[in-house]
Short mmCIF file of C-alpha atoms in Angstrom, two decimals:
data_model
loop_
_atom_site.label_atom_id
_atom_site.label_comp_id
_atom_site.label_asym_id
_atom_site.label_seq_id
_atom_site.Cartn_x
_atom_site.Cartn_y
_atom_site.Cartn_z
CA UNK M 20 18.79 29.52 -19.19
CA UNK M 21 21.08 27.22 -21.39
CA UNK M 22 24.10 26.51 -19.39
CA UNK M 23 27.49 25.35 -20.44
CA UNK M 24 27.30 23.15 -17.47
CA UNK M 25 25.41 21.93 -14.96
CA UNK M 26 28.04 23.70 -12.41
CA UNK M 27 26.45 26.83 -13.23
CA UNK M 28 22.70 26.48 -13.17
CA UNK M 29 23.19 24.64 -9.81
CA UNK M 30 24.73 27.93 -8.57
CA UNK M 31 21.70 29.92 -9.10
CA UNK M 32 19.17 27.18 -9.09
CA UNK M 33 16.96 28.76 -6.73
CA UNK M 34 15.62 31.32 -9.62
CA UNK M 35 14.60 28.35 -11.62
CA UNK M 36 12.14 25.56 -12.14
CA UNK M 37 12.51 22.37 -13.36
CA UNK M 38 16.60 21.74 -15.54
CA UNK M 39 16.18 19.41 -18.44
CA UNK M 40 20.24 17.79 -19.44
CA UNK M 41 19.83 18.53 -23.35
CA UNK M 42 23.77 17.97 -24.25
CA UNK M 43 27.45 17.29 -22.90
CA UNK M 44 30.05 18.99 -24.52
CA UNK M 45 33.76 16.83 -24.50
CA UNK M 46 37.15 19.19 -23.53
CA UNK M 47 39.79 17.76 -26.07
CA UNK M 48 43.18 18.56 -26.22
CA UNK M 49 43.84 20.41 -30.17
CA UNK M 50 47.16 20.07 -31.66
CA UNK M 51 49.22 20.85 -34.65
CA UNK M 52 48.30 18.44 -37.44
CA UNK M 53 50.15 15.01 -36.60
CA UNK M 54 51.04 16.50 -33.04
CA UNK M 55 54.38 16.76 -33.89
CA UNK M 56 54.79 17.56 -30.18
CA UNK M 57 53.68 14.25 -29.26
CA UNK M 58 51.50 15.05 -26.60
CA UNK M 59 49.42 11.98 -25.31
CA UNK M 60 48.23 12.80 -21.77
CA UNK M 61 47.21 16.00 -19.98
CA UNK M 62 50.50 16.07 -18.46
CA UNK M 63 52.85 16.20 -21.92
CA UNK M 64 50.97 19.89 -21.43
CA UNK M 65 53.68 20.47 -18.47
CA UNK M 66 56.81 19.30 -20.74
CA UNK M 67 59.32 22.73 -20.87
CA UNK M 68 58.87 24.60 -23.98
CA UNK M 69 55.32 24.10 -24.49
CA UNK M 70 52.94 26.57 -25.70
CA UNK M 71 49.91 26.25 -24.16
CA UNK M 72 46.44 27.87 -24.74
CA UNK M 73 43.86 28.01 -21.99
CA UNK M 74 40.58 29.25 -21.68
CA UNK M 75 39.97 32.15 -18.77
CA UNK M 76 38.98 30.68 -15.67
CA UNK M 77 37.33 33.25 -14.55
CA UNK M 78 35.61 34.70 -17.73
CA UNK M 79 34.55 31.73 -19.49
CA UNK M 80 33.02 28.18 -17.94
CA UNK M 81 35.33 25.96 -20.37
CA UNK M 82 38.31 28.14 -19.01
CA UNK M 83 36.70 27.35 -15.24
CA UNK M 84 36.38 23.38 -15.58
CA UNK M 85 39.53 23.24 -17.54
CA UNK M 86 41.40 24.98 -14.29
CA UNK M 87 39.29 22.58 -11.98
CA UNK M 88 40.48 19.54 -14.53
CA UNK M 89 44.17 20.35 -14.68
CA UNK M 90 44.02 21.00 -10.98
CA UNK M 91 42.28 17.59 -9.94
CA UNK M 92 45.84 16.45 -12.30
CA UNK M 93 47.98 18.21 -10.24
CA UNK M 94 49.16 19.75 -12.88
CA UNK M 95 47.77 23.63 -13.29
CA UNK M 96 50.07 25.41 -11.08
CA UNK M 97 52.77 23.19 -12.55
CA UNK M 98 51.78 24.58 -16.40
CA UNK M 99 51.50 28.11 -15.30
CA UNK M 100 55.01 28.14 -13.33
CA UNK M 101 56.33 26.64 -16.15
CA UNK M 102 56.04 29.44 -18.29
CA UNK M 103 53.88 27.05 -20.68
CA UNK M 104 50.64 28.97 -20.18
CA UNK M 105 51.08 31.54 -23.59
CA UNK M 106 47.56 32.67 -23.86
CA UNK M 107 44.12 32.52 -21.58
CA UNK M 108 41.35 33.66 -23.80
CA UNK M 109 37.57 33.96 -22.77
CA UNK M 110 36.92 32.01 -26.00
CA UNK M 111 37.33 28.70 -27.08
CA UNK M 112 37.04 29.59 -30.80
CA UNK M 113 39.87 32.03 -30.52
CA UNK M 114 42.22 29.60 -28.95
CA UNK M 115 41.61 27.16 -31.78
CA UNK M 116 42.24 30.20 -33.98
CA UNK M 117 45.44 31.00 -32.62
CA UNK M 118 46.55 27.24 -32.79
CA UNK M 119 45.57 27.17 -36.37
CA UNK M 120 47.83 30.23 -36.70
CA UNK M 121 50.69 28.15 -35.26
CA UNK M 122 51.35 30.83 -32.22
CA UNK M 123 50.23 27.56 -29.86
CA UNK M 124 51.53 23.89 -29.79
CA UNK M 125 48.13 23.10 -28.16
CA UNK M 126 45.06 24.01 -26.56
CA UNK M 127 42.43 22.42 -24.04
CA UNK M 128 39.19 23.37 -25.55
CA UNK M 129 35.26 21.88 -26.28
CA UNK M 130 34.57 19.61 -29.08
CA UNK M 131 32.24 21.93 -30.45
CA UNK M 132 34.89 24.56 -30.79
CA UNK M 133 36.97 22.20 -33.09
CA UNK M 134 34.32 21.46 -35.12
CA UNK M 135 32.97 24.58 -35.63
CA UNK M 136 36.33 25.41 -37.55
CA UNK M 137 37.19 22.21 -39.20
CA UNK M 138 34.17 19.23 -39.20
CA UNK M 139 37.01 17.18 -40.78
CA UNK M 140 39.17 17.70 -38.48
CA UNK M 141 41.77 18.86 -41.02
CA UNK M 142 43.40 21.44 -39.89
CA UNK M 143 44.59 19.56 -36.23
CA UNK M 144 44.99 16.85 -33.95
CA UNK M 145 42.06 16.15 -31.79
CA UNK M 146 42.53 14.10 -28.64
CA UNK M 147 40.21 12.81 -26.09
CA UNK M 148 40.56 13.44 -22.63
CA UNK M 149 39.41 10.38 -20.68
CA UNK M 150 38.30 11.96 -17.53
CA UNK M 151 34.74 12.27 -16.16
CA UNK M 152 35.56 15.97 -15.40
CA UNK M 153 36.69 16.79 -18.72
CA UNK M 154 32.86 16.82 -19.80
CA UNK M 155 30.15 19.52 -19.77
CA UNK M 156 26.61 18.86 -19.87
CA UNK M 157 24.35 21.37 -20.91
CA UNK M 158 20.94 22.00 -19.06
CA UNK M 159 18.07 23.97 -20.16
CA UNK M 160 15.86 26.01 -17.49
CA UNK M 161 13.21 28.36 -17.29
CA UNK M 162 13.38 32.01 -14.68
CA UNK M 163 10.84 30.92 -12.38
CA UNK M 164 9.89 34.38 -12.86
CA UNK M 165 9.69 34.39 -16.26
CA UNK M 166 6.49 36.29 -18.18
CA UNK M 167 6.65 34.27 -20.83
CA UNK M 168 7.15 30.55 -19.49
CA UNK M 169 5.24 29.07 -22.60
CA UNK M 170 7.56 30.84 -24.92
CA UNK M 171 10.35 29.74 -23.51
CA UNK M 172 9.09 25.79 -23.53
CA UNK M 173 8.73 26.32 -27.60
CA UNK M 174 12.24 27.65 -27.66
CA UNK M 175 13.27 24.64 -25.84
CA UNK M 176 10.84 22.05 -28.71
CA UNK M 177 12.90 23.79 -31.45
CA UNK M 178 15.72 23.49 -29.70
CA UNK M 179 15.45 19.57 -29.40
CA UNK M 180 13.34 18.61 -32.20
CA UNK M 181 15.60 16.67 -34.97
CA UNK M 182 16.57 19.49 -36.71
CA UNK M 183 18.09 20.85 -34.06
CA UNK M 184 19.34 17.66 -32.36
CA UNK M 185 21.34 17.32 -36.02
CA UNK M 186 22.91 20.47 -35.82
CA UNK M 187 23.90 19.90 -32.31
CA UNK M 188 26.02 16.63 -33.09
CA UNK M 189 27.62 17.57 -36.15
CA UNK M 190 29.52 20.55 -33.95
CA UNK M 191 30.81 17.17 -31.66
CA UNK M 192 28.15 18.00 -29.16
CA UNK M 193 26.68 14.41 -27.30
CA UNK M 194 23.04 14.28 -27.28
CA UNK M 195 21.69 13.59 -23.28
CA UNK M 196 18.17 14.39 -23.77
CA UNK M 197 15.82 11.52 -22.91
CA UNK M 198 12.79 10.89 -24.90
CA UNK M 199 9.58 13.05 -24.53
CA UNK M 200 11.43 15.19 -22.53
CA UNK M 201 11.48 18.27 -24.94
CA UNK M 202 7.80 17.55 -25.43
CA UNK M 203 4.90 20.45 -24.45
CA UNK M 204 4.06 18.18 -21.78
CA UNK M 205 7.43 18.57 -20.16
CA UNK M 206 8.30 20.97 -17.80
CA UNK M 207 11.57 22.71 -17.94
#
């Protein structure tokens, strides 16, 4: 089991040995290029006449701890009330799709997502969200039932060995892993 965040492995954790924290994922806020909405803070989202794009809290995990984020702000209820609230998608890559298509003014979405359409960041604004909430961390488990518990361990090496570790970071991804913990000798 590779999460999206811990939130999710610790509501089945009972099925599972051991979690390892392999990542953290950053939600940014994605604009236009040179935001010419200036939008600074989480609540410029709530200014009339946005156009807001939100992940699906209830079919995606970044749509779920962006909802539990805006709402810790005060300000969900306020965005969807507003009328600002133009598209929920299950995806994060669609929403940065969308805002590259200029149907949005801006979206809440993971690092990973931006980068996995634009490493340069060309195409859009990308601002941080200083919040502890606005970051997932990814764990890595193994099914205590699992037939294959070995297997699973070698997925996990390959996962973390510095080829993968590289490919993680240059999608924006924040490496968590402590050393020798992707070794055989640890125990997902």
């Amino acid at each position: 089991y590779f999460s999206c965040d811990v939130k999710f492995l610790d509501m089945v954790q009972d099925r599972f040995g051991e979690s390892t924290v392999v990542t953290a994922n950053e939600m940014v806020i994605l604009t236009e290029k040179g935001n010419p909405k200036a939008i600074e803070t989480l609540a410029d989202l709530a200014k009339p006449g946005m156009r807001l794009g939100l992940s699906h809290p209830e079919k995606s995990a970044l749509g779920f701890l962006t909802k539990h984020l805006l709402e810790s702000e005060s300000l969900y209820q306020s965005i969807v009330d507003s009328g600002n609230l133009k598209l929920d998608s299950p995806t994060g890559d669609f929403l940065v799709n969308q805002l590259k298509a200029g149907s949005l003014d801006a979206v809440i979405v993971y690092r990973s997502n931006a980068m996995a359409v634009s490493s340069t960041g060309e195409d859009f604004d990308i601002l941080g969200i200083d919040r502890p909430n606005a970051i997932a961390t990814q764990p890595f488990a193994v099914a205590k039932e699992s037939r294959y518990p070995r297997l699973l361990t070698r997925f996990l090496e390959a996962c973390v060995s510095e080829t993968g570790k590289q490919d993680f970071l240059k999608y924006g991804f924040r490496w968590e892993m402590k050393d020798g913990e992707g070794s055989a000798e640890a125990k997902p």
